[in-house]
Each structure stands twice: as structure tokens, then as C-alpha cells.
Tab-separated table of C-alpha atoms in Angstrom:
chain	number	residue	atom	x	y	z
A	1	MET	CA	-5.071	-30.777	-19.646
A	2	LYS	CA	-8.731	-28.800	-20.061
A	3	ILE	CA	-7.913	-27.589	-16.257
A	4	PHE	CA	-4.495	-26.574	-17.251
A	5	SER	CA	-5.551	-24.519	-20.360
A	6	LEU	CA	-8.559	-23.003	-18.664
A	7	LEU	CA	-6.266	-21.942	-15.735
A	8	LEU	CA	-3.778	-20.347	-18.208
A	9	MET	CA	-6.859	-18.689	-19.881
A	10	TYR	CA	-7.789	-17.089	-16.385
A	11	PRO	CA	-6.657	-13.207	-17.314
A	12	LEU	CA	-8.625	-13.646	-20.415
A	13	PHE	CA	-11.758	-14.307	-19.031
A	14	MET	CA	-11.105	-11.310	-16.322
A	15	SER	CA	-10.479	-8.938	-18.945
A	16	ILE	CA	-13.532	-9.732	-20.707
A	17	PHE	CA	-15.704	-9.508	-17.645
A	18	TRP	CA	-13.986	-6.368	-16.753
A	19	VAL	CA	-14.962	-4.862	-20.061
A	20	ILE	CA	-18.130	-5.975	-19.846
A	21	GLY	CA	-18.751	-4.549	-16.276
A	22	THR	CA	-17.372	-1.488	-17.339
A	23	ILE	CA	-19.821	-1.046	-20.368
A	24	PHE	CA	-22.688	-1.577	-18.283
A	25	TYR	CA	-21.397	0.750	-14.791
A	26	THR	CA	-20.447	3.255	-17.731
A	27	PHE	CA	-24.448	3.086	-19.315
A	28	LEU	CA	-26.577	2.373	-16.558
A	29	ILE	CA	-24.611	4.331	-13.663
A	30	GLU	CA	-22.131	6.620	-14.744
A	31	LEU	CA	-23.195	8.577	-17.435
A	32	ARG	CA	-26.512	9.627	-15.332
A	33	LEU	CA	-24.429	11.366	-12.332
A	34	LYS	CA	-24.580	14.874	-12.463
A	35	ARG	CA	-21.519	16.968	-13.807
A	36	GLN	CA	-21.940	19.457	-10.925
A	37	PRO	CA	-21.832	18.387	-7.044
A	38	ASN	CA	-24.804	18.903	-4.739
A	39	LYS	CA	-23.239	21.425	-2.134
A	40	GLN	CA	-26.392	21.694	0.125
A	41	ILE	CA	-24.559	19.591	2.576
A	42	GLY	CA	-25.959	21.034	5.953
A	43	ASP	CA	-23.860	20.710	8.874
A	44	GLN	CA	-22.088	17.758	7.802
A	45	GLY	CA	-18.267	18.121	7.954
A	46	ILE	CA	-15.077	16.086	7.336
A	47	SER	CA	-11.985	15.364	9.325
A	48	PHE	CA	-8.851	14.705	6.799
A	49	LEU	CA	-6.153	12.133	8.196
A	50	ILE	CA	-3.345	12.925	6.562
A	51	PRO	CA	-0.528	9.910	7.775
A	52	CYS	CA	3.395	11.109	6.908
A	53	TYR	CA	6.597	9.597	6.742
A	54	ASN	CA	9.298	11.222	5.091
A	55	GLU	CA	7.464	13.538	2.892
A	56	GLU	CA	9.606	16.335	3.559
A	57	GLU	CA	8.969	17.561	0.093
A	58	THR	CA	5.394	16.889	-0.357
A	59	ILE	CA	3.244	17.301	2.514
A	60	GLN	CA	3.089	21.180	2.836
A	61	GLU	CA	1.624	21.445	-0.617
A	62	THR	CA	-1.141	18.915	0.596
A	63	ILE	CA	-1.831	20.596	3.556
A	64	LYS	CA	-2.163	23.765	1.944
A	65	ASN	CA	-4.541	22.185	-0.699
A	66	VAL	CA	-6.692	20.689	1.896
A	67	LEU	CA	-7.188	23.923	3.553
A	68	GLU	CA	-7.870	25.908	0.481
A	69	LEU	CA	-10.597	23.082	-0.372
A	70	GLU	CA	-14.196	25.399	-0.420
A	71	PHE	CA	-15.407	22.511	1.209
A	72	PRO	CA	-17.000	24.580	4.608
A	73	ASN	CA	-16.577	22.122	7.646
A	74	LYS	CA	-13.452	20.616	7.922
A	75	GLN	CA	-10.737	19.642	10.333
A	76	ILE	CA	-7.340	18.661	8.948
A	77	ILE	CA	-4.946	16.309	11.394
A	78	VAL	CA	-1.643	15.912	10.014
A	79	ILE	CA	0.205	12.714	11.308
A	80	ASN	CA	3.958	12.698	11.437
A	81	ASP	CA	5.119	8.843	11.957
A	82	GLY	CA	8.370	9.346	13.359
A	83	SER	CA	10.049	10.490	9.963
A	84	SER	CA	13.492	10.347	9.792
A	85	ASP	CA	13.988	13.257	7.102
A	86	HIS	CA	12.718	17.070	8.100
A	87	SER	CA	9.304	16.372	7.899
A	88	ALA	CA	8.486	17.443	11.454
A	89	GLU	CA	10.363	20.616	10.949
A	90	VAL	CA	8.691	21.541	7.964
A	91	ILE	CA	5.043	20.667	9.508
A	92	THR	CA	6.023	22.748	12.934
A	93	GLN	CA	6.749	25.501	10.909
A	94	LEU	CA	3.628	25.416	8.808
A	95	LYS	CA	1.455	25.187	11.795
A	96	LYS	CA	3.024	28.504	13.012
A	97	GLN	CA	1.093	30.064	9.811
A	98	LEU	CA	-1.994	28.066	9.257
A	99	ASP	CA	-4.871	26.284	11.573
A	100	PHE	CA	-4.729	22.354	11.708
A	101	THR	CA	-3.871	19.537	14.547
A	102	PHE	CA	-0.639	18.147	14.132
A	103	VAL	CA	0.141	14.794	16.107
A	104	ASN	CA	4.224	14.077	15.997
A	105	LEU	CA	4.762	10.515	16.745
A	106	SER	CA	8.430	9.712	17.958
A	107	HIS	CA	8.346	6.325	16.366
A	108	ASN	CA	7.879	4.746	12.933
A	109	LYS	CA	5.146	2.064	13.624
A	110	GLY	CA	3.307	2.445	10.101
A	111	LYS	CA	0.407	4.120	8.429
A	112	ALA	CA	-2.286	1.831	10.083
A	113	ASN	CA	-1.258	2.851	13.288
A	114	ALA	CA	-0.573	6.784	12.131
A	115	LEU	CA	-4.262	6.683	11.026
A	116	ASN	CA	-5.363	5.236	14.201
A	117	GLU	CA	-3.728	7.750	16.339
A	118	GLY	CA	-5.226	10.458	14.185
A	119	ILE	CA	-8.671	9.599	14.580
A	120	LYS	CA	-8.849	10.008	18.035
A	121	TYR	CA	-8.764	13.627	17.175
A	122	ALA	CA	-11.341	13.636	14.526
A	123	GLN	CA	-14.371	16.041	15.294
A	124	TYR	CA	-16.494	15.499	12.305
A	125	ASP	CA	-18.523	11.891	11.474
A	126	PHE	CA	-16.710	11.589	8.041
A	127	ILE	CA	-13.231	10.862	7.932
A	128	MET	CA	-10.991	11.529	4.457
A	129	GLY	CA	-7.778	9.615	4.700
A	130	ILE	CA	-5.246	10.886	2.261
A	131	ASP	CA	-1.630	10.340	1.402
A	132	ALA	CA	0.780	13.387	1.680
A	133	ASP	CA	1.387	14.110	-2.061
A	134	THR	CA	-2.108	14.039	-2.661
A	135	ILE	CA	-4.078	17.195	-4.202
A	136	VAL	CA	-7.703	16.851	-4.034
A	137	ASP	CA	-9.839	18.343	-6.545
A	138	ASN	CA	-12.189	20.941	-5.197
A	139	ASP	CA	-15.574	19.434	-6.124
A	140	ALA	CA	-14.444	15.717	-4.795
A	141	PRO	CA	-15.473	15.973	-1.033
A	142	TYR	CA	-18.978	17.081	-2.351
A	143	TYR	CA	-19.372	14.409	-4.663
A	144	MET	CA	-18.494	11.600	-2.142
A	145	ILE	CA	-20.114	12.889	0.705
A	146	GLU	CA	-23.355	12.986	-1.381
A	147	ASN	CA	-22.981	9.172	-1.669
A	148	PHE	CA	-23.384	8.837	2.571
A	149	LEU	CA	-26.128	11.477	2.460
A	150	LYS	CA	-28.116	9.334	-0.041
A	151	ASP	CA	-26.967	5.452	1.688
A	152	PRO	CA	-26.794	5.096	5.064
A	153	SER	CA	-25.226	1.522	4.834
A	154	LEU	CA	-22.045	2.828	3.286
A	155	ALA	CA	-18.910	2.814	5.132
A	156	ALA	CA	-16.598	3.878	2.441
A	157	VAL	CA	-16.633	5.902	-0.805
A	158	THR	CA	-13.071	5.674	-3.034
A	159	GLY	CA	-12.438	8.110	-5.281
A	160	ASN	CA	-10.559	8.467	-8.492
A	161	PRO	CA	-6.767	8.922	-8.492
A	162	ARG	CA	-4.900	10.679	-10.983
A	163	ILE	CA	-0.982	10.993	-12.137
A	164	ARG	CA	0.902	14.145	-11.252
A	165	ASN	CA	3.878	13.114	-12.839
A	166	LYS	CA	4.230	11.848	-16.421
A	167	SER	CA	7.477	12.994	-17.373
A	168	SER	CA	9.018	9.383	-17.742
A	169	ILE	CA	7.910	6.589	-19.399
A	170	LEU	CA	6.475	4.489	-16.388
A	171	GLY	CA	4.708	7.997	-14.997
A	172	LYS	CA	2.698	7.600	-18.616
A	173	ILE	CA	2.295	3.983	-18.249
A	174	GLN	CA	0.891	4.281	-14.546
A	175	ALA	CA	-1.292	7.104	-15.944
A	176	VAL	CA	-2.313	4.554	-18.554
A	177	GLU	CA	-3.007	1.999	-16.022
A	178	TYR	CA	-5.086	4.161	-13.288
A	179	ALA	CA	-7.424	5.383	-16.174
A	180	SER	CA	-7.846	2.323	-17.747
A	181	MET	CA	-6.988	-1.168	-15.670
A	182	VAL	CA	-7.870	0.540	-11.734
A	183	GLY	CA	-11.010	2.438	-13.317
A	184	SER	CA	-11.863	-0.576	-15.174
A	185	ILE	CA	-11.794	-3.181	-12.284
A	186	LYS	CA	-13.440	-0.861	-9.932
A	187	ARG	CA	-16.163	-0.001	-12.410
A	188	ALA	CA	-16.879	-3.921	-12.763
A	189	GLN	CA	-16.642	-4.900	-9.131
A	190	SER	CA	-19.475	-1.859	-8.853
A	191	ILE	CA	-21.646	-3.976	-10.942
A	192	THR	CA	-21.244	-7.019	-8.986
A	193	GLY	CA	-21.785	-5.108	-5.371
A	194	LYS	CA	-18.174	-5.342	-3.806
A	195	ILE	CA	-15.056	-3.507	-4.400
A	196	ASN	CA	-12.149	-5.519	-3.732
A	197	THR	CA	-10.038	-2.422	-2.117
A	198	ILE	CA	-10.677	1.036	-1.362
A	199	SER	CA	-7.501	3.452	-2.777
A	200	GLY	CA	-5.529	3.997	0.142
A	201	VAL	CA	-4.271	7.588	-1.387
A	202	PHE	CA	-8.032	9.011	-1.100
A	203	THR	CA	-11.130	7.718	0.553
A	204	LEU	CA	-14.111	8.837	2.735
A	205	PHE	CA	-14.849	6.712	5.401
A	206	ARG	CA	-18.179	7.070	7.814
A	207	LYS	CA	-16.368	7.269	11.318
A	208	SER	CA	-18.527	4.740	12.899
A	209	ALA	CA	-17.766	2.113	10.317
A	210	ILE	CA	-13.989	2.052	11.157
A	211	GLU	CA	-14.934	2.110	14.840
A	212	GLN	CA	-17.352	-0.801	13.961
A	213	VAL	CA	-14.656	-2.987	12.536
A	214	ASN	CA	-11.876	-1.726	15.070
A	215	LYS	CA	-10.162	0.631	13.010
A	216	TRP	CA	-7.362	-0.107	10.782
A	217	ASP	CA	-4.628	-3.087	11.288
A	218	ILE	CA	-1.202	-1.794	12.314
A	219	ASP	CA	-0.010	-5.685	11.836
A	220	MET	CA	-0.860	-5.332	7.648
A	221	ILE	CA	1.271	-4.002	5.378
A	222	THR	CA	-1.487	-2.747	3.205
A	223	GLU	CA	-4.182	-1.172	5.445
A	224	ASP	CA	-6.196	0.100	2.642
A	225	ILE	CA	-7.105	-3.913	1.527
A	226	ALA	CA	-7.227	-5.108	5.044
A	227	ILE	CA	-10.026	-2.781	6.583
A	228	SER	CA	-11.733	-3.229	2.846
A	229	TRP	CA	-12.290	-6.594	3.615
A	230	LYS	CA	-13.170	-5.973	7.269
A	231	PHE	CA	-16.038	-3.914	6.139
A	232	HIS	CA	-16.936	-6.630	3.345
A	233	LEU	CA	-17.289	-9.270	6.338
A	234	SER	CA	-19.145	-7.018	8.279
A	235	LYS	CA	-21.862	-6.510	5.635
A	236	LEU	CA	-20.799	-2.906	5.121
A	237	LYS	CA	-20.631	-1.314	1.457
A	238	ILE	CA	-18.105	0.443	-0.415
A	239	LYS	CA	-18.584	2.319	-3.168
A	240	TYR	CA	-16.543	3.755	-6.137
A	241	GLU	CA	-17.070	7.487	-6.936
A	242	PRO	CA	-15.291	8.151	-10.219
A	243	ARG	CA	-16.344	12.063	-10.212
A	244	ALA	CA	-14.091	12.761	-6.951
A	245	LEU	CA	-10.339	13.196	-8.393
A	246	CYS	CA	-7.580	13.709	-6.538
A	247	TRP	CA	-3.963	13.879	-7.787
A	248	MET	CA	-0.826	11.898	-6.781
A	249	LEU	CA	2.740	10.861	-7.262
A	250	VAL	CA	4.294	7.656	-8.345
A	251	PRO	CA	7.203	6.053	-8.817
A	252	GLU	CA	9.184	6.784	-11.609
A	253	THR	CA	12.049	4.204	-10.932
A	254	VAL	CA	11.970	0.443	-11.848
A	255	GLY	CA	13.090	0.055	-8.124
A	256	GLY	CA	10.695	2.297	-6.666
A	257	LEU	CA	7.903	0.587	-8.465
A	258	TRP	CA	8.978	-2.709	-7.680
A	259	LYS	CA	9.035	-1.873	-3.820
A	260	GLN	CA	4.996	-0.411	-4.351
A	261	ARG	CA	4.119	-3.487	-6.205
A	262	LEU	CA	5.579	-5.720	-3.903
A	263	ARG	CA	4.119	-4.140	-1.067
A	264	TRP	CA	0.784	-4.498	-2.646
A	265	ALA	CA	0.889	-8.253	-3.784
A	266	GLN	CA	2.097	-9.059	-0.106
A	267	GLY	CA	-0.674	-6.820	1.392
A	268	GLY	CA	-3.349	-8.618	-0.777
A	269	GLN	CA	-2.076	-11.990	0.112
A	270	GLU	CA	-1.955	-11.394	3.665
A	271	VAL	CA	-5.564	-10.048	3.843
A	272	LEU	CA	-6.004	-13.353	1.486
A	273	ILE	CA	-4.943	-16.086	4.283
A	274	ARG	CA	-6.306	-13.666	7.234
A	275	ASP	CA	-9.674	-13.805	5.691
A	276	PHE	CA	-10.321	-16.765	3.338
A	277	LYS	CA	-11.910	-18.850	5.426
A	278	SER	CA	-14.351	-15.920	6.898
A	279	GLY	CA	-15.076	-15.187	3.199
A	280	ILE	CA	-15.999	-18.879	2.354
A	281	LYS	CA	-18.584	-18.355	5.353
A	282	SER	CA	-20.124	-15.245	4.290
A	283	LYS	CA	-22.182	-17.000	1.197
A	284	HIS	CA	-22.114	-13.580	-0.408
A	285	PRO	CA	-21.765	-14.312	-4.229
A	286	ALA	CA	-19.543	-11.043	-4.737
A	287	ILE	CA	-17.217	-11.674	-1.933
A	288	TYR	CA	-16.634	-15.401	-3.606
A	289	LEU	CA	-16.078	-13.270	-6.657
A	290	LEU	CA	-13.332	-11.217	-4.924
A	291	LEU	CA	-11.663	-14.437	-3.469
A	292	PHE	CA	-11.653	-16.155	-6.945
A	293	GLU	CA	-9.934	-13.397	-8.315
A	294	GLN	CA	-7.254	-13.430	-6.104
A	295	ILE	CA	-6.641	-17.191	-5.728
A	296	PHE	CA	-6.654	-17.692	-9.413
A	297	SER	CA	-4.372	-14.973	-10.305
A	298	LEU	CA	-1.741	-16.587	-7.833
A	299	ILE	CA	-2.306	-19.879	-8.840
A	300	TRP	CA	-1.842	-18.707	-12.819
A	301	VAL	CA	1.381	-16.730	-12.127
A	302	TYR	CA	2.885	-19.985	-10.693
A	303	LEU	CA	1.350	-22.284	-13.366
A	304	VAL	CA	2.747	-19.892	-16.272
A	305	LEU	CA	5.909	-19.998	-14.208
A	306	LEU	CA	6.131	-23.634	-13.803
A	307	ILE	CA	5.260	-24.446	-17.490
A	308	LEU	CA	8.405	-21.900	-18.660
A	309	ILE	CA	10.912	-23.599	-16.358
A	310	SER	CA	9.626	-26.954	-17.039
A	311	THR	CA	9.638	-26.155	-20.757
A	312	ILE	CA	13.408	-24.720	-20.670
A	313	ILE	CA	14.620	-27.587	-18.896
A	314	ASN	CA	12.860	-30.259	-20.688
A	315	ALA	CA	12.202	-32.167	-17.201
A	316	ASN	CA	10.620	-35.280	-16.805
A	317	PHE	CA	7.504	-33.866	-14.401
A	318	PHE	CA	5.232	-33.494	-17.427
A	319	ASP	CA	5.673	-35.008	-20.862
A	320	TYR	CA	7.414	-33.212	-23.178
A	321	TYR	CA	4.993	-33.157	-26.185
A	322	TYR	CA	2.349	-32.005	-23.425
A	323	MET	CA	4.628	-29.205	-22.248
A	324	SER	CA	5.132	-28.033	-25.744
A	325	TYR	CA	1.264	-28.140	-25.850
A	326	GLN	CA	0.906	-25.825	-22.764
A	327	PHE	CA	3.553	-23.697	-23.904
A	328	THR	CA	1.642	-22.960	-27.224
A	329	ILE	CA	-1.346	-22.085	-25.243
A	330	VAL	CA	0.842	-19.762	-23.009
A	331	ILE	CA	1.716	-17.830	-26.193
A	332	LEU	CA	-1.538	-18.116	-27.600
A	333	SER	CA	-3.572	-16.739	-24.550
A	334	ALA	CA	-0.847	-13.917	-24.206
A	335	LEU	CA	-1.983	-12.704	-27.946
A	336	ILE	CA	-5.351	-13.299	-27.483
A	337	LEU	CA	-5.154	-11.003	-23.968
A	338	THR	CA	-2.827	-8.746	-25.583
A	339	PHE	CA	-5.826	-7.945	-28.102
A	340	ILE	CA	-8.397	-7.757	-25.313
A	341	ASN	CA	-6.512	-5.736	-23.117
A	342	ILE	CA	-6.039	-2.972	-25.965
A	343	ILE	CA	-9.913	-3.214	-26.340
A	344	GLN	CA	-10.200	-2.769	-22.508
A	345	PHE	CA	-7.817	0.299	-22.292
A	346	THR	CA	-9.231	1.970	-25.146
A	347	ILE	CA	-12.914	1.407	-24.352
A	348	SER	CA	-11.879	2.585	-20.226
A	349	LEU	CA	-9.726	5.621	-21.761
A	350	ILE	CA	-12.625	7.097	-23.509
A	351	VAL	CA	-14.537	6.591	-20.502
A	352	ASP	CA	-12.250	8.307	-18.567
A	353	SER	CA	-11.546	11.204	-20.804
A	354	ARG	CA	-14.578	12.953	-19.250
A	355	TYR	CA	-12.666	13.716	-16.214
A	356	GLU	CA	-8.961	13.908	-17.600
A	357	LYS	CA	-9.155	14.355	-21.634
A	358	MET	CA	-5.562	14.047	-22.244
A	359	ASN	CA	-5.656	10.298	-21.229
A	360	VAL	CA	-7.160	9.472	-24.328
A	361	LEU	CA	-3.797	10.330	-25.902
A	362	THR	CA	-1.888	7.929	-23.788
A	363	ILE	CA	-3.206	4.941	-25.894
A	364	PHE	CA	-0.038	5.296	-27.657
A	365	PHE	CA	1.650	4.074	-24.660
A	366	LEU	CA	-0.580	0.720	-24.386
A	367	SER	CA	2.364	-1.201	-26.346
A	368	TRP	CA	4.669	-0.991	-23.523
A	369	TYR	CA	1.831	-1.271	-20.675
A	370	PRO	CA	1.693	-5.457	-21.016
A	371	THR	CA	5.121	-6.230	-20.794
A	372	VAL	CA	6.296	-3.770	-17.485
A	373	TYR	CA	2.755	-4.741	-15.805
A	374	TRP	CA	2.449	-8.121	-16.454
A	375	ILE	CA	6.340	-9.053	-15.949
A	376	ILE	CA	6.674	-6.870	-12.752
A	377	ASN	CA	3.079	-8.164	-11.220
A	378	ALA	CA	3.985	-11.673	-11.784
A	379	LEU	CA	7.349	-11.613	-10.167
A	380	VAL	CA	6.106	-9.486	-7.400
A	381	ALA	CA	3.146	-12.009	-6.814
A	382	ILE	CA	5.943	-15.094	-6.552
A	383	ILE	CA	8.074	-13.080	-4.139
A	384	ALA	CA	5.062	-11.897	-2.153
A	385	PHE	CA	3.890	-15.077	-1.394
A	386	PRO	CA	6.570	-16.353	0.955
A	387	LYS	CA	6.544	-12.795	3.071
A	388	ALA	CA	2.568	-12.794	3.413
A	389	LEU	CA	2.930	-16.228	5.181
A	390	LYS	CA	5.795	-15.249	7.201
A	391	ARG	CA	3.073	-12.211	8.449
A	392	LYS	CA	3.570	-11.406	12.298
A	393	LYS	CA	0.289	-11.385	13.840
A	394	GLY	CA	0.282	-7.804	16.387
A	395	ALA	CA	3.601	-6.585	15.147
A	396	PHE	CA	3.645	-3.060	13.748
A	397	ALA	CA	3.916	-2.838	9.865
A	398	THR	CA	6.078	0.155	9.691
A	399	TRP	CA	6.677	1.951	6.203
A	400	SER	CA	9.650	3.028	4.187
A	401	SER	CA	10.655	6.274	2.600
A	402	PRO	CA	8.145	6.532	-0.739
A	403	ASP	CA	9.414	6.771	-4.095
A	404	ARG	CA	7.346	9.910	-5.154
A	405	GLY	CA	8.950	10.118	-8.438
A	406	ASN	CA	9.382	13.705	-10.325
A	407	ILE	CA	7.524	15.757	-7.882
A	408	LYS	CA	8.034	18.647	-9.970
A	409	ARG	CA	6.423	17.184	-12.857
């Protein structure tokens, strides 16, 4: 009974850990960071990889944004991965006016394959991977590359994504999520020494590190999670840079959000299945903690589902009174978790307000967050697990048309 109770309280323990980690990171690291970037970078350059699939409405703005960045030594490589819309035509027309490299692949073989093809053309020692709907802040490349110049053991520096489209309730909820939940987790994980995953939308890599781990995995549905764990297991470092901002589009329909979160959940579980044994053998406390987070979050979802179903049908699998007790624990943990999460969100939004002040006002939408976030993420975790078990090794993990929400914001 005590074991089940502790498992049900798992999200509460993690929320407390994230709150404490955020506070420590903020006072020990973040508040000491300079507000202006060091632009004395010598001859260091960055090759920007922009993989694209059915992005005819966003790709032009992203390419122009990167070309207009003040960062002096840069190369832009756009990879069209067999788009079925007019992306190739838009890029071809744009190339007549602007200077960048265009890699036009004939078949959709997935984002990882597109990145692997694009890196073949990279001229510089640093690789910036960004999505085709991303707008990069002018100072972000300077903040990110500065970390590499200070630490030669770094493999990747992941940035601080912001939300461009906030016109809908879902858009506002995700603005809260990225500013609070995502930022809070990355800050806490930075204290332990291992960040679970880079942000696929916006990360700067050391080219030699990518090559050391044999590039991106073509058969993993989330290439960012997969390469993050390859870095961890190769004893290479990932760092979070909160000052490096970018703006991206997010789904604004329940269907689009569902597809996105299902892919994320499946990708995380694919990596967990693939790298579990290697992670256990690593004997690194921070890797153990990351494994603990992923395994117990999955166990928690199935346990809660089992308790709810058994309570509803009054199954004989558990004693009725025992089930009533467990159901009460579920409600109690949910209430306490809601309270702790409001504390977590509020602290994180206040910390994050130094980058986007309007985020503090989004506290109003916190009441929506637990309902949408917990229900969707719990359901996708359950549905994604069988899909992750069926992953075909070596098969291309192709991508489908993304839901970019209200592009006009």
C-alpha cells in the first residue's frame, strides 16, 4: 500500500524538485549571466541547418531572418525533404534573390535524414539546427557560441524557445508551458549536470560531437531526444542557455497538439527502450535521475489509469476498500500537485520575465493548464508505448505536415 501511495505522489516529488532546482539555478547561475553578449568571437562561424517539410507558409520568413542576423560568419543550408506542397518552389524562387545553400531531396525520409544530408555541406565547426518556422533573436548565436569557447567538452547548447502565436487559449497555455514548465525542468536538470533533451527547434552543436555519435538517428521519431542521449552516453555535455531566444509556432487545435505530444511521447519512450541498458551501465547519478523521471512517469500514468478503471467497475483485482483508499490518494495528490504547480509556474514565470515580460500576465491561464496538460500527456503516454515497442530499426522515421497554428499570430 505504501509503495502505491508513493508512486501516486511521484508528480508531487518531481514538481518540488523542479521548484528547488529552478531557485538554485536562478540564484547560482542565471542572475550572474551578463545581459549583453560578448561579440568578440574571432573567426568562429556557424552553419545553420534548416530542414523543411511542407513549410511553404513559414520557410521564407525563417531564411530571411537567419540571413539578417548580425552574426558575421554564417552559412545557411536549407533542406527540403520531399515536401508535397510548394515549399521547393518557394525556396527556389528565394534562392534567386538571396545567398544560401539549397539541398532538395526527392523523398520524405524524415527530419534526421534531412539533417544528416545537410551537414555534409557544412563549412563551419558549429552547427545550428532550427525548425522552418523559427525566428532567431539577433544576440542568440553570440550567447550560445560563447559557451563553447569557454568549455571545449560541450557537445550542444540548447536555447530558450518562445511562442509566436498566442491568439488562442491553447497558444496561451503553451506560452505558459514553455516559459514555466519547460524552462523550470531545464533549469533544474542543469543543476544535476544532465539535461534530458535539447530543443530540436533551436540548438547549437559542435560539429565534431555530432560526428562522434554518428550523427542523427534516421529511425527515431524524435531526433532531438535520440541525439541528446547519445551525447549523454558518450560523456559529452549539453548546456541550457536561457538568454538565447527564438520564437516558434505551436499547434492551436486539439488535434494538432495531440499529434505533436503523441510523437514526443513515442520518441521519448523509443529512446528509453533503446538506451535503458546503456544508461544503467553508465553509473552516472544524473543519468540515473533522468531514467528515473522517464520510467516512473510512465508507471504513474498506468497506475492511475488502473486505479480509476478498477474503481469505476469495482473489480475484484483489488479490495474495494483498498481501492477507495487509493482513489482518495489520487484526489489528494492532485490537489496538492495543483498547489505546488501554481507555485512552480509563478516562480518560473517571474524568473522568465526578464526575457519576455508579458509572460507574467499569463498566470491567468494557469487554471487551464493542469486540465489540458495532464490529460493529454497521460493519454499520449499510454497510446505511445505500444508504438514505441514496434519501432522498426533502420527504417526512416518520416514526418507529416506540421500544425503551425495561426501563422499570422
